PDB file of C-alpha atoms in Angstrom:
ATOM      1  CA  UNK A   1      15.218  -0.435  22.949  1.00 27.00           C
ATOM      2  CA  UNK A   2      11.691   0.415  24.115  1.00 28.00           C
ATOM      3  CA  UNK A   3       8.473  -0.284  22.275  1.00 30.00           C
ATOM      4  CA  UNK A   4       6.506   2.864  21.372  1.00 34.00           C
ATOM      5  CA  UNK A   5       3.383   3.619  19.432  1.00 38.00           C
ATOM      6  CA  UNK A   6       4.003   3.380  15.728  1.00 56.00           C
ATOM      7  CA  UNK A   7       4.638   6.540  13.761  1.00 84.00           C
ATOM      8  CA  UNK A   8       2.761   7.867  10.768  1.00 93.00           C
ATOM      9  CA  UNK A   9       5.815   8.105   8.482  1.00 94.00           C
ATOM     10  CA  UNK A  10       7.237   4.752   7.423  1.00 90.00           C
ATOM     11  CA  UNK A  11       9.799   3.367   5.010  1.00 86.00           C
ATOM     12  CA  UNK A  12      11.010   4.068   2.493  1.00 90.00           C
ATOM     13  CA  UNK A  13       9.984   0.715   1.041  1.00 85.00           C
ATOM     14  CA  UNK A  14      10.872  -0.535  -2.407  1.00 83.00           C
ATOM     15  CA  UNK A  15       7.652  -0.671  -4.408  1.00 80.00           C
ATOM     16  CA  UNK A  16       7.401  -2.603  -7.649  1.00 77.00           C
ATOM     17  CA  UNK A  17       5.123   0.123  -9.017  1.00 82.00           C
ATOM     18  CA  UNK A  18       6.629   3.313  -7.579  1.00 88.00           C
ATOM     19  CA  UNK A  19      10.272   2.666  -6.678  1.00 88.00           C
ATOM     20  CA  UNK A  20      11.614   3.923  -3.331  1.00 90.00           C
ATOM     21  CA  UNK A  21       8.408   5.019  -1.625  1.00 93.00           C
ATOM     22  CA  UNK A  22       8.115   6.973   1.635  1.00 95.00           C
ATOM     23  CA  UNK A  23       4.773   6.083   3.181  1.00 94.00           C
ATOM     24  CA  UNK A  24       2.362   8.288   5.123  1.00 97.00           C
ATOM     25  CA  UNK A  25      -0.389   6.675   7.206  1.00 96.00           C
ATOM     26  CA  UNK A  26      -3.542   8.815   7.071  1.00 97.00           C
ATOM     27  CA  UNK A  27      -5.548   6.618   9.480  1.00 94.00           C
ATOM     28  CA  UNK A  28      -3.224   5.498  12.275  1.00 91.00           C
ATOM     29  CA  UNK A  29      -5.245   2.286  12.688  1.00 91.00           C
ATOM     30  CA  UNK A  30      -6.865  -0.413  10.552  1.00 92.00           C
ATOM     31  CA  UNK A  31      -9.859   1.694   9.501  1.00 96.00           C
ATOM     32  CA  UNK A  32     -11.275   0.920   6.074  1.00 97.00           C
ATOM     33  CA  UNK A  33     -14.337   0.667   3.853  1.00 97.00           C
ATOM     34  CA  UNK A  34     -13.305  -2.891   2.900  1.00 97.00           C
ATOM     35  CA  UNK A  35     -12.045  -5.944   4.771  1.00 96.00           C
ATOM     36  CA  UNK A  36     -10.161  -7.534   1.870  1.00 96.00           C
ATOM     37  CA  UNK A  37      -9.108 -11.149   2.218  1.00 95.00           C
ATOM     38  CA  UNK A  38      -5.625 -10.375   0.926  1.00 94.00           C
ATOM     39  CA  UNK A  39      -4.841  -7.168   2.853  1.00 92.00           C
ATOM     40  CA  UNK A  40      -1.214  -7.049   3.999  1.00 85.00           C
ATOM     41  CA  UNK A  41      -2.113  -4.746   6.899  1.00 82.00           C
ATOM     42  CA  UNK A  42      -4.342  -7.388   8.478  1.00 81.00           C
ATOM     43  CA  UNK A  43      -8.070  -7.607   9.161  1.00 88.00           C
ATOM     44  CA  UNK A  44     -10.066  -4.372   9.294  1.00 90.00           C
ATOM     45  CA  UNK A  45     -10.847  -3.338  12.863  1.00 89.00           C
ATOM     46  CA  UNK A  46     -13.232  -0.492  12.034  1.00 93.00           C
ATOM     47  CA  UNK A  47     -15.340  -0.985   8.897  1.00 95.00           C
ATOM     48  CA  UNK A  48     -16.758   2.423   8.001  1.00 97.00           C
ATOM     49  CA  UNK A  49     -17.408   4.935   5.240  1.00 97.00           C
ATOM     50  CA  UNK A  50     -17.455   7.924   7.617  1.00 97.00           C
ATOM     51  CA  UNK A  51     -14.955  10.567   6.484  1.00 98.00           C
ATOM     52  CA  UNK A  52     -13.171  12.353   9.328  1.00 97.00           C
ATOM     53  CA  UNK A  53      -9.740  13.874  10.055  1.00 97.00           C
ATOM     54  CA  UNK A  54      -8.589  10.583  11.580  1.00 96.00           C
ATOM     55  CA  UNK A  55      -5.026  11.923  11.513  1.00 96.00           C
ATOM     56  CA  UNK A  56      -5.067  15.745  11.392  1.00 97.00           C
ATOM     57  CA  UNK A  57      -2.928  17.317   8.685  1.00 98.00           C
ATOM     58  CA  UNK A  58      -0.902  19.313  11.228  1.00 97.00           C
ATOM     59  CA  UNK A  59       0.069  16.173  13.139  1.00 96.00           C
ATOM     60  CA  UNK A  60       1.074  14.158  10.082  1.00 97.00           C
ATOM     61  CA  UNK A  61       2.978  17.002   8.420  1.00 97.00           C
ATOM     62  CA  UNK A  62       4.744  17.773  11.701  1.00 96.00           C
ATOM     63  CA  UNK A  63       5.928  14.185  11.932  1.00 95.00           C
ATOM     64  CA  UNK A  64       7.057  14.269   8.297  1.00 96.00           C
ATOM     65  CA  UNK A  65       9.005  17.498   8.886  1.00 96.00           C
ATOM     66  CA  UNK A  66      10.741  15.929  11.894  1.00 94.00           C
ATOM     67  CA  UNK A  67      11.545  12.791   9.878  1.00 93.00           C
ATOM     68  CA  UNK A  68      13.039  14.850   7.054  1.00 95.00           C
ATOM     69  CA  UNK A  69      15.180  16.813   9.516  1.00 92.00           C
ATOM     70  CA  UNK A  70      17.016  13.645  10.607  1.00 88.00           C
ATOM     71  CA  UNK A  71      19.406  11.625   8.389  1.00 87.00           C
ATOM     72  CA  UNK A  72      17.319   9.283   6.237  1.00 86.00           C
ATOM     73  CA  UNK A  73      17.535   7.027   3.183  1.00 88.00           C
ATOM     74  CA  UNK A  74      16.615   8.618  -0.166  1.00 91.00           C
ATOM     75  CA  UNK A  75      13.142   8.189  -1.628  1.00 94.00           C
ATOM     76  CA  UNK A  76      11.587   8.778  -5.044  1.00 95.00           C
ATOM     77  CA  UNK A  77       7.920   9.309  -4.183  1.00 97.00           C
ATOM     78  CA  UNK A  78       5.744  10.083  -1.153  1.00 98.00           C
ATOM     79  CA  UNK A  79       2.797   7.690  -0.984  1.00 97.00           C
ATOM     80  CA  UNK A  80      -0.403   8.315   0.980  1.00 97.00           C
ATOM     81  CA  UNK A  81      -1.738   5.015   2.223  1.00 93.00           C
ATOM     82  CA  UNK A  82      -1.000   3.223   5.459  1.00 83.00           C
ATOM     83  CA  UNK A  83      -3.149   0.853   7.475  1.00 87.00           C
ATOM     84  CA  UNK A  84      -6.534   1.739   5.982  1.00 92.00           C
ATOM     85  CA  UNK A  85      -8.286   3.623   3.182  1.00 97.00           C
ATOM     86  CA  UNK A  86      -6.595   7.070   2.963  1.00 98.00           C
ATOM     87  CA  UNK A  87      -9.529   8.782   1.257  1.00 98.00           C
ATOM     88  CA  UNK A  88     -11.466   8.417   4.533  1.00 98.00           C
ATOM     89  CA  UNK A  89      -9.325  11.252   5.920  1.00 98.00           C
ATOM     90  CA  UNK A  90     -11.004  14.606   5.245  1.00 98.00           C
ATOM     91  CA  UNK A  91      -7.606  16.329   5.624  1.00 98.00           C
ATOM     92  CA  UNK A  92      -6.169  14.429   2.651  1.00 98.00           C
ATOM     93  CA  UNK A  93      -6.109  17.484   0.379  1.00 98.00           C
ATOM     94  CA  UNK A  94      -4.275  19.577   2.993  1.00 98.00           C
ATOM     95  CA  UNK A  95      -1.815  16.739   3.510  1.00 98.00           C
ATOM     96  CA  UNK A  96      -1.026  16.514  -0.208  1.00 98.00           C
ATOM     97  CA  UNK A  97      -0.438  20.270  -0.381  1.00 98.00           C
ATOM     98  CA  UNK A  98       1.736  20.143   2.750  1.00 98.00           C
ATOM     99  CA  UNK A  99       3.846  17.309   1.354  1.00 98.00           C
ATOM    100  CA  UNK A 100       4.516  19.390  -1.755  1.00 97.00           C
ATOM    101  CA  UNK A 101       5.887  22.195   0.426  1.00 96.00           C
ATOM    102  CA  UNK A 102       8.054  19.871   2.530  1.00 97.00           C
ATOM    103  CA  UNK A 103       9.272  17.714  -0.386  1.00 97.00           C
ATOM    104  CA  UNK A 104       9.409  20.031  -3.416  1.00 96.00           C
ATOM    105  CA  UNK A 105       9.920  18.205  -6.685  1.00 95.00           C
ATOM    106  CA  UNK A 106       8.941  14.818  -5.241  1.00 97.00           C
ATOM    107  CA  UNK A 107       5.823  13.203  -6.752  1.00 98.00           C
ATOM    108  CA  UNK A 108       2.888  12.511  -4.439  1.00 98.00           C
ATOM    109  CA  UNK A 109       0.952   9.279  -4.953  1.00 98.00           C
ATOM    110  CA  UNK A 110      -2.256   8.014  -3.334  1.00 98.00           C
ATOM    111  CA  UNK A 111      -3.266   4.374  -2.962  1.00 97.00           C
ATOM    112  CA  UNK A 112      -7.020   3.788  -2.855  1.00 98.00           C
ATOM    113  CA  UNK A 113      -9.453   0.900  -3.007  1.00 98.00           C
ATOM    114  CA  UNK A 114     -11.732   3.169  -5.102  1.00 98.00           C
ATOM    115  CA  UNK A 115     -14.655   2.755  -2.686  1.00 98.00           C
ATOM    116  CA  UNK A 116     -15.274   6.504  -2.229  1.00 98.00           C
ATOM    117  CA  UNK A 117     -14.752   7.587  -5.839  1.00 98.00           C
ATOM    118  CA  UNK A 118     -18.422   8.520  -6.137  1.00 97.00           C
ATOM    119  CA  UNK A 119     -17.850  11.333  -3.596  1.00 98.00           C
ATOM    120  CA  UNK A 120     -17.036  14.645  -5.368  1.00 98.00           C
ATOM    121  CA  UNK A 121     -15.000  15.838  -2.356  1.00 98.00           C
ATOM    122  CA  UNK A 122     -12.809  12.737  -2.530  1.00 98.00           C
ATOM    123  CA  UNK A 123     -12.246  13.195  -6.257  1.00 98.00           C
ATOM    124  CA  UNK A 124     -11.376  16.877  -5.720  1.00 98.00           C
ATOM    125  CA  UNK A 125      -8.719  16.009  -3.137  1.00 98.00           C
ATOM    126  CA  UNK A 126      -7.295  13.182  -5.251  1.00 98.00           C
ATOM    127  CA  UNK A 127      -6.892  15.579  -8.181  1.00 98.00           C
ATOM    128  CA  UNK A 128      -4.165  17.334  -6.150  1.00 98.00           C
ATOM    129  CA  UNK A 129      -1.903  14.255  -6.380  1.00 98.00           C
ATOM    130  CA  UNK A 130       0.580  13.458  -9.138  1.00 98.00           C
ATOM    131  CA  UNK A 131      -0.331   9.776  -9.253  1.00 98.00           C
ATOM    132  CA  UNK A 132      -3.392   7.868  -8.100  1.00 98.00           C
ATOM    133  CA  UNK A 133      -3.346   4.082  -7.855  1.00 98.00           C
ATOM    134  CA  UNK A 134      -6.932   2.810  -7.574  1.00 98.00           C
ATOM    135  CA  UNK A 135      -7.834  -0.856  -7.374  1.00 97.00           C
ATOM    136  CA  UNK A 136     -10.637  -2.760  -9.079  1.00 98.00           C
ATOM    137  CA  UNK A 137     -10.365  -6.478  -8.395  1.00 98.00           C
ATOM    138  CA  UNK A 138     -13.677  -7.609  -9.836  1.00 98.00           C
ATOM    139  CA  UNK A 139     -16.703  -6.231 -11.625  1.00 98.00           C
ATOM    140  CA  UNK A 140     -18.692  -9.361 -10.750  1.00 97.00           C
ATOM    141  CA  UNK A 141     -20.846  -8.492  -7.696  1.00 96.00           C
ATOM    142  CA  UNK A 142     -20.485 -11.924  -6.092  1.00 96.00           C
ATOM    143  CA  UNK A 143     -16.696 -11.860  -6.492  1.00 98.00           C
ATOM    144  CA  UNK A 144     -16.503  -8.282  -5.215  1.00 98.00           C
ATOM    145  CA  UNK A 145     -18.340  -9.296  -2.032  1.00 97.00           C
ATOM    146  CA  UNK A 146     -16.201 -12.393  -1.550  1.00 97.00           C
ATOM    147  CA  UNK A 147     -12.785 -10.804  -2.153  1.00 97.00           C
ATOM    148  CA  UNK A 148     -13.180  -7.213  -0.932  1.00 97.00           C
ATOM    149  CA  UNK A 149     -15.784  -7.771   1.820  1.00 97.00           C
ATOM    150  CA  UNK A 150     -17.083  -4.169   1.636  1.00 97.00           C
ATOM    151  CA  UNK A 151     -19.147  -2.214   4.109  1.00 95.00           C
ATOM    152  CA  UNK A 152     -22.826  -3.230   3.687  1.00 93.00           C
ATOM    153  CA  UNK A 153     -24.537  -1.079   1.097  1.00 91.00           C
ATOM    154  CA  UNK A 154     -21.431  -0.470  -1.013  1.00 93.00           C
ATOM    155  CA  UNK A 155     -22.322  -0.189  -4.701  1.00 95.00           C
ATOM    156  CA  UNK A 156     -19.963  -1.666  -7.258  1.00 96.00           C
ATOM    157  CA  UNK A 157     -21.637   0.351 -10.004  1.00 95.00           C
ATOM    158  CA  UNK A 158     -21.170   3.598  -8.043  1.00 97.00           C
ATOM    159  CA  UNK A 159     -17.476   2.764  -7.687  1.00 98.00           C
ATOM    160  CA  UNK A 160     -17.227   2.072 -11.411  1.00 97.00           C
ATOM    161  CA  UNK A 161     -18.958   5.326 -12.353  1.00 97.00           C
ATOM    162  CA  UNK A 162     -16.888   7.271  -9.836  1.00 98.00           C
ATOM    163  CA  UNK A 163     -13.644   6.004 -11.334  1.00 98.00           C
ATOM    164  CA  UNK A 164     -14.747   6.942 -14.842  1.00 98.00           C
ATOM    165  CA  UNK A 165     -15.723  10.434 -13.663  1.00 98.00           C
ATOM    166  CA  UNK A 166     -12.416  10.854 -11.844  1.00 98.00           C
ATOM    167  CA  UNK A 167     -10.496   9.840 -14.955  1.00 98.00           C
ATOM    168  CA  UNK A 168     -12.061  12.716 -16.866  1.00 97.00           C
ATOM    169  CA  UNK A 169     -11.164  15.183 -14.090  1.00 98.00           C
ATOM    170  CA  UNK A 170      -7.648  14.025 -13.213  1.00 98.00           C
ATOM    171  CA  UNK A 171      -4.615  15.436 -15.045  1.00 96.00           C
ATOM    172  CA  UNK A 172      -2.046  13.170 -13.386  1.00 97.00           C
ATOM    173  CA  UNK A 173      -1.061   9.541 -13.871  1.00 97.00           C
ATOM    174  CA  UNK A 174      -3.632   6.824 -13.181  1.00 98.00           C
ATOM    175  CA  UNK A 175      -2.308   3.320 -12.489  1.00 97.00           C
ATOM    176  CA  UNK A 176      -5.108   0.765 -12.075  1.00 98.00           C
ATOM    177  CA  UNK A 177      -4.406  -2.353 -10.008  1.00 97.00           C
ATOM    178  CA  UNK A 178      -6.228  -5.674 -10.322  1.00 98.00           C
ATOM    179  CA  UNK A 179      -5.308  -8.215  -7.642  1.00 97.00           C
ATOM    180  CA  UNK A 180      -6.306 -11.808  -8.374  1.00 98.00           C
ATOM    181  CA  UNK A 181      -6.945 -14.632  -5.918  1.00 97.00           C
ATOM    182  CA  UNK A 182      -7.056 -18.279  -6.932  1.00 96.00           C
ATOM    183  CA  UNK A 183     -10.592 -19.516  -7.508  1.00 96.00           C
ATOM    184  CA  UNK A 184     -12.224 -16.259  -6.414  1.00 97.00           C
ATOM    185  CA  UNK A 185     -11.974 -13.430  -8.951  1.00 98.00           C
ATOM    186  CA  UNK A 186     -10.031 -15.144 -11.738  1.00 97.00           C
ATOM    187  CA  UNK A 187     -13.117 -16.033 -13.787  1.00 97.00           C
ATOM    188  CA  UNK A 188     -13.503 -15.471 -17.516  1.00 97.00           C
ATOM    189  CA  UNK A 189     -16.596 -13.370 -16.784  1.00 97.00           C
ATOM    190  CA  UNK A 190     -14.591 -10.987 -14.609  1.00 98.00           C
ATOM    191  CA  UNK A 191     -11.853 -10.753 -17.213  1.00 98.00           C
ATOM    192  CA  UNK A 192     -14.379  -9.817 -19.903  1.00 97.00           C
ATOM    193  CA  UNK A 193     -15.904  -7.083 -17.740  1.00 97.00           C
ATOM    194  CA  UNK A 194     -12.517  -5.731 -16.674  1.00 98.00           C
ATOM    195  CA  UNK A 195     -11.346  -5.658 -20.280  1.00 97.00           C
ATOM    196  CA  UNK A 196     -14.341  -3.541 -21.318  1.00 97.00           C
ATOM    197  CA  UNK A 197     -13.937  -1.296 -18.271  1.00 97.00           C
ATOM    198  CA  UNK A 198     -10.215  -0.629 -18.745  1.00 97.00           C
ATOM    199  CA  UNK A 199     -10.813   0.189 -22.398  1.00 96.00           C
ATOM    200  CA  UNK A 200     -13.284   2.866 -21.285  1.00 97.00           C
ATOM    201  CA  UNK A 201     -11.189   4.092 -18.347  1.00 97.00           C
ATOM    202  CA  UNK A 202      -7.956   4.289 -20.372  1.00 96.00           C
ATOM    203  CA  UNK A 203      -5.563   4.299 -17.382  1.00 97.00           C
ATOM    204  CA  UNK A 204      -1.910   5.105 -17.958  1.00 96.00           C
ATOM    205  CA  UNK A 205      -1.055   1.598 -16.783  1.00 95.00           C
ATOM    206  CA  UNK A 206      -2.768  -1.561 -15.567  1.00 97.00           C
ATOM    207  CA  UNK A 207      -0.969  -3.713 -13.001  1.00 96.00           C
ATOM    208  CA  UNK A 208      -2.309  -7.245 -12.654  1.00 97.00           C
ATOM    209  CA  UNK A 209      -0.922  -8.716  -9.449  1.00 95.00           C
ATOM    210  CA  UNK A 210      -1.500 -11.413  -6.882  1.00 94.00           C
ATOM    211  CA  UNK A 211      -0.481 -12.002  -3.291  1.00 89.00           C
ATOM    212  CA  UNK A 212       3.259 -11.917  -2.671  1.00 81.00           C
ATOM    213  CA  UNK A 213       3.016 -11.513   1.121  1.00 78.00           C
ATOM    214  CA  UNK A 214       0.770 -13.025   3.800  1.00 80.00           C
ATOM    215  CA  UNK A 215      -2.782 -11.674   3.687  1.00 84.00           C
ATOM    216  CA  UNK A 216      -5.418 -11.056   6.343  1.00 86.00           C
ATOM    217  CA  UNK A 217      -7.281 -14.355   5.928  1.00 90.00           C
ATOM    218  CA  UNK A 218      -6.012 -17.887   5.207  1.00 88.00           C
ATOM    219  CA  UNK A 219      -8.490 -18.580   2.391  1.00 90.00           C
ATOM    220  CA  UNK A 220      -6.746 -15.965   0.238  1.00 92.00           C
ATOM    221  CA  UNK A 221      -4.372 -17.806  -2.094  1.00 93.00           C
ATOM    222  CA  UNK A 222      -2.190 -16.451  -4.932  1.00 94.00           C
ATOM    223  CA  UNK A 223      -3.388 -16.806  -8.499  1.00 95.00           C
ATOM    224  CA  UNK A 224      -1.385 -19.096 -10.756  1.00 94.00           C
ATOM    225  CA  UNK A 225       1.238 -17.791 -13.200  1.00 95.00           C
ATOM    226  CA  UNK A 226      -0.969 -18.939 -16.085  1.00 96.00           C
ATOM    227  CA  UNK A 227      -3.918 -16.932 -14.765  1.00 96.00           C
ATOM    228  CA  UNK A 228      -1.768 -13.840 -14.290  1.00 96.00           C
ATOM    229  CA  UNK A 229      -0.445 -14.181 -17.832  1.00 96.00           C
ATOM    230  CA  UNK A 230      -3.987 -14.513 -19.230  1.00 96.00           C
ATOM    231  CA  UNK A 231      -5.251 -11.403 -17.444  1.00 97.00           C
ATOM    232  CA  UNK A 232      -2.111  -9.396 -18.232  1.00 97.00           C
ATOM    233  CA  UNK A 233      -2.303 -10.215 -21.905  1.00 96.00           C
ATOM    234  CA  UNK A 234      -5.908  -8.996 -22.050  1.00 96.00           C
ATOM    235  CA  UNK A 235      -5.623  -5.958 -19.754  1.00 96.00           C
ATOM    236  CA  UNK A 236      -2.021  -4.827 -20.193  1.00 89.00           C
ATOM    237  CA  UNK A 237      -1.426  -5.906 -23.776  1.00 77.00           C
ATOM    238  CA  UNK A 238       1.349  -8.249 -22.707  1.00 57.00           C
ATOM    239  CA  UNK A 239       2.044 -11.113 -20.334  1.00 45.00           C
ATOM    240  CA  UNK A 240       4.953  -9.435 -18.557  1.00 46.00           C
ATOM    241  CA  UNK A 241       5.346  -9.795 -14.782  1.00 47.00           C
ATOM    242  CA  UNK A 242       5.224  -6.748 -12.544  1.00 47.00           C
ATOM    243  CA  UNK A 243       8.591  -5.261 -11.638  1.00 43.00           C
ATOM    244  CA  UNK A 244      10.420  -6.992  -8.814  1.00 39.00           C
ATOM    245  CA  UNK A 245       9.191  -6.186  -5.342  1.00 40.00           C
ATOM    246  CA  UNK A 246      11.416  -5.252  -2.426  1.00 37.00           C
ATOM    247  CA  UNK A 247      12.488  -8.798  -1.689  1.00 35.00           C
ATOM    248  CA  UNK A 248      14.113  -9.032  -5.128  1.00 32.00           C
ATOM    249  CA  UNK A 249      15.418  -5.494  -5.543  1.00 32.00           C
ATOM    250  CA  UNK A 250      18.980  -4.325  -5.169  1.00 29.00           C
ATOM    251  CA  UNK A 251      19.955  -2.172  -2.214  1.00 30.00           C
ATOM    252  CA  UNK A 252      19.384   1.448  -3.127  1.00 32.00           C
ATOM    253  CA  UNK A 253      20.237   3.343   0.051  1.00 33.00           C
ATOM    254  CA  UNK A 254      23.706   3.738   1.580  1.00 35.00           C
ATOM    255  CA  UNK A 255      24.265   1.704   4.747  1.00 36.00           C
ATOM    256  CA  UNK A 256      23.443   3.461   7.986  1.00 39.00           C
ATOM    257  CA  UNK A 257      25.978   3.759  10.767  1.00 40.00           C
ATOM    258  CA  UNK A 258      24.328   1.516  13.381  1.00 40.00           C
ATOM    259  CA  UNK A 259      26.845   2.172  16.170  1.00 45.00           C
ATOM    260  CA  UNK A 260      25.386   3.362  19.444  1.00 47.00           C
ATOM    261  CA  UNK A 261      22.210   2.430  21.255  1.00 50.00           C
ATOM    262  CA  UNK A 262      20.329   5.553  20.132  1.00 54.00           C
ATOM    263  CA  UNK A 263      20.828   4.780  16.443  1.00 58.00           C
ATOM    264  CA  UNK A 264      19.943   1.123  16.959  1.00 60.00           C
ATOM    265  CA  UNK A 265      16.780   2.144  18.815  1.00 63.00           C
ATOM    266  CA  UNK A 266      15.807   4.499  16.002  1.00 64.00           C
ATOM    267  CA  UNK A 267      16.339   1.741  13.433  1.00 72.00           C
ATOM    268  CA  UNK A 268      14.239  -0.629  15.521  1.00 74.00           C
ATOM    269  CA  UNK A 269      11.331   1.818  15.620  1.00 67.00           C
ATOM    270  CA  UNK A 270      11.561   2.326  11.854  1.00 72.00           C
ATOM    271  CA  UNK A 271      11.455  -1.446  11.369  1.00 78.00           C
ATOM    272  CA  UNK A 272       8.372  -1.751  13.593  1.00 75.00           C
ATOM    273  CA  UNK A 273       6.635   1.146  11.839  1.00 73.00           C
ATOM    274  CA  UNK A 274       7.305  -0.392   8.423  1.00 73.00           C
ATOM    275  CA  UNK A 275       6.228  -3.900   9.435  1.00 76.00           C
ATOM    276  CA  UNK A 276       2.975  -2.568  10.907  1.00 72.00           C
ATOM    277  CA  UNK A 277       1.858  -1.671   7.373  1.00 67.00           C
ATOM    278  CA  UNK A 278       3.031  -4.685   5.354  1.00 68.00           C
ATOM    279  CA  UNK A 279       4.917  -7.956   5.900  1.00 79.00           C
ATOM    280  CA  UNK A 280       8.451  -7.836   4.476  1.00 77.00           C
ATOM    281  CA  UNK A 281      11.494 -10.057   4.183  1.00 80.00           C
ATOM    282  CA  UNK A 282      14.710  -9.259   6.023  1.00 80.00           C
ATOM    283  CA  UNK A 283      16.475  -8.429   2.762  1.00 75.00           C
ATOM    284  CA  UNK A 284      13.712  -6.063   1.628  1.00 74.00           C
ATOM    285  CA  UNK A 285      13.811  -4.221   4.956  1.00 73.00           C
ATOM    286  CA  UNK A 286      17.590  -3.912   4.812  1.00 75.00           C
ATOM    287  CA  UNK A 287      17.396  -2.545   1.273  1.00 71.00           C
ATOM    288  CA  UNK A 288      14.616  -0.055   1.984  1.00 66.00           C
ATOM    289  CA  UNK A 289      15.995   1.216   5.290  1.00 72.00           C
ATOM    290  CA  UNK A 290      19.626   1.295   4.205  1.00 68.00           C
ATOM    291  CA  UNK A 291      20.742  -1.126   6.919  1.00 71.00           C
ATOM    292  CA  UNK A 292      23.269  -3.931   6.736  1.00 72.00           C
ATOM    293  CA  UNK A 293      21.579  -7.316   6.340  1.00 71.00           C
ATOM    294  CA  UNK A 294      23.511  -8.852   9.255  1.00 70.00           C
ATOM    295  CA  UNK A 295      22.537  -5.981  11.573  1.00 68.00           C
ATOM    296  CA  UNK A 296      18.940  -6.179  10.407  1.00 72.00           C
ATOM    297  CA  UNK A 297      18.811  -9.949  10.941  1.00 74.00           C
ATOM    298  CA  UNK A 298      20.108  -9.548  14.505  1.00 70.00           C
ATOM    299  CA  UNK A 299      17.562  -6.815  15.171  1.00 76.00           C
ATOM    300  CA  UNK A 300      14.707  -8.984  13.852  1.00 80.00           C
ATOM    301  CA  UNK A 301      15.860 -11.846  16.083  1.00 75.00           C
ATOM    302  CA  UNK A 302      15.726  -9.490  19.080  1.00 72.00           C
ATOM    303  CA  UNK A 303      12.285  -8.152  18.154  1.00 77.00           C
ATOM    304  CA  UNK A 304      10.999 -11.700  17.596  1.00 75.00           C
ATOM    305  CA  UNK A 305      12.326 -12.854  20.967  1.00 67.00           C
ATOM    306  CA  UNK A 306      10.535  -9.942  22.638  1.00 68.00           C
ATOM    307  CA  UNK A 307       7.260 -10.817  20.915  1.00 72.00           C
ATOM    308  CA  UNK A 308       7.127  -7.613  18.859  1.00 74.00           C
ATOM    309  CA  UNK A 309       7.365  -9.242  15.421  1.00 77.00           C
ATOM    310  CA  UNK A 310       6.455 -12.642  14.020  1.00 78.00           C
ATOM    311  CA  UNK A 311       7.688 -14.626  11.022  1.00 79.00           C
ATOM    312  CA  UNK A 312       5.450 -16.268   8.398  1.00 73.00           C
ATOM    313  CA  UNK A 313       6.601 -18.353   5.433  1.00 74.00           C
ATOM    314  CA  UNK A 314       4.917 -17.853   2.060  1.00 68.00           C
ATOM    315  CA  UNK A 315       6.157 -19.209  -1.249  1.00 67.00           C
ATOM    316  CA  UNK A 316       9.410 -20.386   0.297  1.00 72.00           C
ATOM    317  CA  UNK A 317      10.261 -16.931   1.685  1.00 75.00           C
ATOM    318  CA  UNK A 318      10.142 -15.741   5.292  1.00 81.00           C
ATOM    319  CA  UNK A 319       8.153 -12.555   5.909  1.00 80.00           C
ATOM    320  CA  UNK A 320       8.129 -10.574   9.146  1.00 81.00           C
ATOM    321  CA  UNK A 321       5.151  -8.584  10.415  1.00 74.00           C
ATOM    322  CA  UNK A 322       4.452  -6.595  13.550  1.00 74.00           C
ATOM    323  CA  UNK A 323       2.528  -8.449  16.246  1.00 68.00           C
ATOM    324  CA  UNK A 324      -0.914  -6.959  16.785  1.00 65.00           C
ATOM    325  CA  UNK A 325      -0.993  -5.142  13.419  1.00 55.00           C
TER     326      UNK A 325
END
C-alpha cells in the first residue's frame, strides 16, 4: 500500500450528534480562525479570517461523485467540516447545493466555530444547509481567549450577535455545542452567561460536551462528570450524557470484502483520511468503515510500523491519529 495525499471525502464516522456522518473537508489543511486547545485535528497551521475557495466546489464535488460511484458504507448525513473552519471557504454555498444534487434526500450539516457569523455572506450560505452546529464555549472574554485562542481582533460580542441574527434567518435545525475544559471555561460566571444566551438564541438542542479524544495541546483536560451535569441541567434542562460516540456504538455498516491488495489499499487510504481529521479507536474505525475489527487492527499495526499513524491513550482507551495531521 502506498501513502498518498489525503482525500477530501472521509468516513463515514459515527457521530454522537448526527449518526453515520460522511465528512467533507472544505479546507484541505489545518486552516482556521481559532487555534482551540482541544481541537482533534491538531494545532492550527494557518490562523486567518480570509475567505477564499480553499477547496473549489468543482474539485470537492468531483471527489464526492467518484466516492459515491464506488461501493461504500451507508451514511445518514453529509457533514461539511474537516481540518479547519468550513465557513472560510467562499464556495461553501455551491458545495451545499452540489451535495443536494449528488445525495438527494440526505440532510446536509455544517460544523462551525461561529467565528464568522457576523458576515452576511456566511450566514446566507449557511441558510442553505439542513442543520448547522455552531459552537460557543464561553461568553467570558478571558476564557474565550484561553480556550479558543482566536485570531487577534476577534470579537466575542460580534460572534454572539451574529449567531442571534442567523437564528432569526435560518429555517433549519440549530444544534449549539458547548465544550468544557477543566479549570478553564467551567466557571459559574460562564454558565450564567451561557444560560441567558441560550434562552435568547432558542436552539433546537444544546449539547454540552468535553474532550473524549486527544486534543491539540496537553493543557486541555476533560471537565468532570459533575461539571458536565451542572451545565447540562442548566442549558439542556436535564443532566443526561450525550449519545455514545463511535467508540461505544454498534457496528452499523456491513463488513467489507477485504480480499485482494487493491481493496486493502483502498481501505488503508480511507483509514488515513479519517484519522487525519480526528483521533479514533480501532473499534470506532471498524464500525464506521464497515471493516472487520481483526482486519482493521492488523492494518493499524502496519500503518503504525510504517510511521503513518500513532497511538495515544486517553481515559483508558487507545486512539489512533495520522502522523503529521
